[in-house]
Amino acid sequence: MNDIKNRLVALRHQMSKNDIAAYIIPGTDPHAGEYIPDYWKERDWISGFTGSAGTAAVTLDKAFVWVDSRYFIQADDQLKGTGFAAMKMGLPDTPDMLKWIAGELKVGDRVGVNPLLFSVNAYATMGKLFAAHGISFSSIDLIKDIWSDRPAIPSEKVFAFDVKYAGKSCSEKIALVRKSLSDTQTDMLVLNALDDIAWLFNIRGNDVDYNPVTTAYASVSFDKSVIYISSDKIDDNLKAYFRSNDVLVKDYLDIYKDLPNISTDTKVLIDGNKLNQSLFECIKTEVVNTLSPVAALKSIKNNVEIEGVRNAMIKDGVALTRFFIWLENNVDSGTLSEISISDKLYKFRAEQDLFYGESFSTIAGYADHGAIVHYKADDSSDANILPEGILLLDSGGQYLDGTTDITRTISFDTPTSQQTADFTLVLKGHIGIATAVFPIGTRGSQLDILARKALWDRGMNYGHGTGHGVGHFLNVHEGPQNIRMDENSTILQPGMIISNEPGLYRKGEYGIRTENLILVVEDQTTDFGEFLKFETLTLFPIDINLIDKALLTDKEILWLNEYHQMVYDKLSPYLNTSEKEWLSQKTKAI
Amino acid sequence: MNDIKNRLVALRHQMSKNDIAAYIIPGTDPHAGEYIPDYWKERDWISGFTGSAGTAAVTLDKAFVWVDSRYFIQADDQLKGTGFAAMKMGLPDTPDMLKWIAGELKVGDRVGVNPLLFSVNAYATMGKLFAAHGISFSSIDLIKDIWSDRPAIPSEKVFAFDVKYAGKSCSEKIALVRKSLSDTQTDMLVLNALDDIAWLFNIRGNDVDYNPVTTAYASVSFDKSVIYISSDKIDDNLKAYFRSNDVLVKDYLDIYKDLPNISTDTKVLIDGNKLNQSLFECIKTEVVNTLSPVAALKSIKNNVEIEGVRNAMIKDGVALTRFFIWLENNVDSGTLSEISISDKLYKFRAEQDLFYGESFSTIAGYADHGAIVHYKADDSSDANILPEGILLLDSGGQYLDGTTDITRTISFDTPTSQQTADFTLVLKGHIGIATAVFPIGTRGSQLDILARKALWDRGMNYGHGTGHGVGHFLNVHEGPQNIRMDENSTILQPGMIISNEPGLYRKGEYGIRTENLILVVEDQTTDFGEFLKFETLTLFPIDINLIDKALLTDKEILWLNEYHQMVYDKLSPYLNTSEKEWLSQKTKAI
């Protein structure tokens, strides 16, 4: 605690010295990452708050961390005695952070941020808001000189990702990016998003949790491609690999020397939602700010990637079959817990071919914990699992041939009529998406209601998106495609993989979510145009014990029975007799 | 023809004199109107093309009018021998107009437009595109000096719209606008949209077809409200009316003198999708470009307006009942035509209390004409109506208490199975919207799929929006609310009136559309939030002869039967015995 207090004193000293009236410290990194390496955990270091989301703001006499409802308790706990207090977002009295800062400051005051930690677009939005209040806004890193025992930038080894899994070579991908540059009349692309870089160069790494990426920057122009990466991370083989693909290797921070010196007629393409402000400030030439062409290319999986995912789904389904058999056989012991079953599930996945790790931290939400959407059990919350009530289990694997993400909700005893009604309404939404047919040009937000209609009709809803894009042996959360209530101008195109995960949450009781991954495929071409549909990729039974058949239409029952038949047909060749028998019971027609 | 050729020569003379390499002449006016007074029909005058949409572009040696598929034939016909040719939008070889101009010109050339005829946002978009090609872009009116026999600006009389219909007084509305100014931290609103002005001041007029509006500009600031309008149009009573509401009356063009002279600290709110560039160029102070607060206020009908519309719907339903009885009794004669029945329908509406005129030009599309979405019969196309096949009739009335818009599709004989299937799938979509339940915050684009799902599932679709906002004794097409595939950030709020009009069009065969107006109302508030739904306002039977009951769900049948019961209950008190008998047959339960 005293450590934190001293850090706050040191920061305020830096602030006065630099004429900064308020300093904002976010929980982000320079690479638009979901998982932040320790080196960039400036907000954790300055405040002591370790949640996955939350932003600190410090004035010369006040200090707060804005956190969402997931972290109200944790923030109170971690911030006690630090000089910081929690600002609980969503509560009626909690001010918006930027407005609060504007209210604390006076005209002419300066707000500072580390430009490494903000996207170009986020930085611009903040700048505009402060300008409207007559407050100036500056890029300044006040942490670097006071954080003495800072961890190192991650330097885990990088490996080349075999084209037999990637489907397209690095050279082919670079050629596609150059075509995008040509189409957009730009000359150079600058990349900071680690999954974009991993996809483009067909490399993978271990620098952050769950996402098999490596810390680097990159640029592609017509005459050269450069990866900016620490030389410690790449061995001679990888050097040869880059050379063979005409990729120049430079040191990680050399991009800060190169960008200011590009020729003055270079039009640079950036994705302002991802590129950090610090790199942006190095570009002195004309900039086109739009969706990264790498993100767009990466979102449409090629046939090798798709076949890989189909194969990964079989392995994931086999692992889940063995896990759920084990769970059923052991739940009566009363000794299982949310964490212990997550560990066990990991072991079953790890037995599968080409398994690399989890694609995110398993959410095992037993009973009322299931109603906490982003729940993650820790030592203090870890609930004992008894042979009663409802378990929500959301988990996924990284395999070299694909990334999986599946949620199943099961009941250990006879469910209540409210539970079966809730489960079945969520299932109706899941089937609504799974069976959707839509013309080329349709956006995810147009389909979202299909997942919610059965709930909305009864005055119910869920507070998260229906589906996120999924990478191929890459980030389990991948843009730009999704299915959400919010607008997103991205149209759904064949080859895109998205999750289909409607849910329903009853606080203090239980949570329900049924999630499969789905692939956009062609349906038919008629006089009225070209139509698309989804193919469900995930292979594991949906708990029929939780279904109220009377709430399903004939078509919905047909979908479920056909889905279960497919699950059985695809998984059973890899199962032993008793496993087959179990799966046959779980997939029997209703 | 020679006239037109001479005009083109005169325009090119003006272009060379002013160093303009290309001049664009749109089919628009300074007031963002749907119906253009003759005075502003610059494109019609220069090219001879009279369609409701289409833009001319003239270089020193080429001249084209870009038209959509509705006008391919008419444009070829009207442009013959004029020096102009048609550019047919949507055909594979037709270039985009702006790109075509950019291709014809060289770096440093100048493009000119009359800034009166372009919205601020459209002007900015064009300017950006040309700038990217090194072409400059200027505001310059080259028509005014060469159009000698130009018609006058409309000067029809204006009348005050009684608060007993409007529900809110002019003063109350001005107070609401001032609150919006205060909320947006702006000081002055400038208005050019005629329906915004009519709504704000509770006035109506006759300057354009179908929309009961009057030509004017307006501004509202905290210390004064000004209407800029020709003094010929307002009598002493109206002058007194404006005075009593503290509205200053100035001459129509005085706004061009006033705007450049507002105090330098005046922050001006404009709606850049509507305000013309010419007015915008007069504003020298800071501008906030956003949706007009008048448009937002106007879109949410007050209870008096809503009760008025409910009453207008009864009158409209009674008129339609009488019309369709007459049609059934006379179709066998073989002498009816699309135009003659439209005239007859007008007469039935005109017999109703508070009738003011049609809300748009009736679309009577018999047989294959029904498949032409924006069909309007003229002397050459006017089809004879025989007692066979399908008629699509889309029409509406302006009543002092409300605006109506209804489409019915009827069959004169035994429909084919394709016809009943098509009609029923469209009806399923109509019912999908009519019965929708959705949380507060939902946008129309999220609901649109409910109107299309039954069609999409079978590879079918329709190429127009599902619903447009509707004014109250004002424009039948009113923003910002709508239900379309396209994104629109407007959320649906209680009090908004929208059309519900899915359709299906089989080229060369027939068209089907079923349209009612619907009102957003509250549904219920639950633990999951506040939910809204629609109330159907339009009262007239849907042709049960065209329904394939096997395609409807029980819930859809229930909706139809309940709707028909309501139609009968609400209309029958105003009908005589034989009319009641007819309506009872048409509304019998299926």
XYZ file of C-alpha atoms in Angstrom, chain A residues 432-439 442 447 450 523-524 531-534, chain B residues 449 452-453 455-459:
25
model
C -32.714 -18.549 -35.003
C -29.130 -17.521 -35.802
C -28.007 -21.019 -36.795
C -30.774 -21.296 -39.424
C -30.693 -17.695 -40.687
C -30.678 -17.091 -44.448
C -29.756 -13.593 -45.630
C -28.755 -11.758 -48.782
C -26.276 -8.127 -44.636
C -29.510 -10.665 -37.689
C -33.161 -13.530 -34.396
C -26.896 -20.642 -49.671
C -28.452 -20.058 -53.090
C -28.130 -15.556 -50.328
C -25.887 -16.730 -47.506
C -26.403 -18.914 -44.431
C -24.444 -20.348 -41.512
C -35.443 -8.587 -40.824
C -38.114 -10.079 -44.682
C -37.376 -13.337 -42.900
C -38.943 -14.151 -47.925
C -35.197 -14.516 -47.248
C -35.737 -18.091 -46.059
C -36.978 -18.812 -49.610
C -34.382 -16.754 -51.495
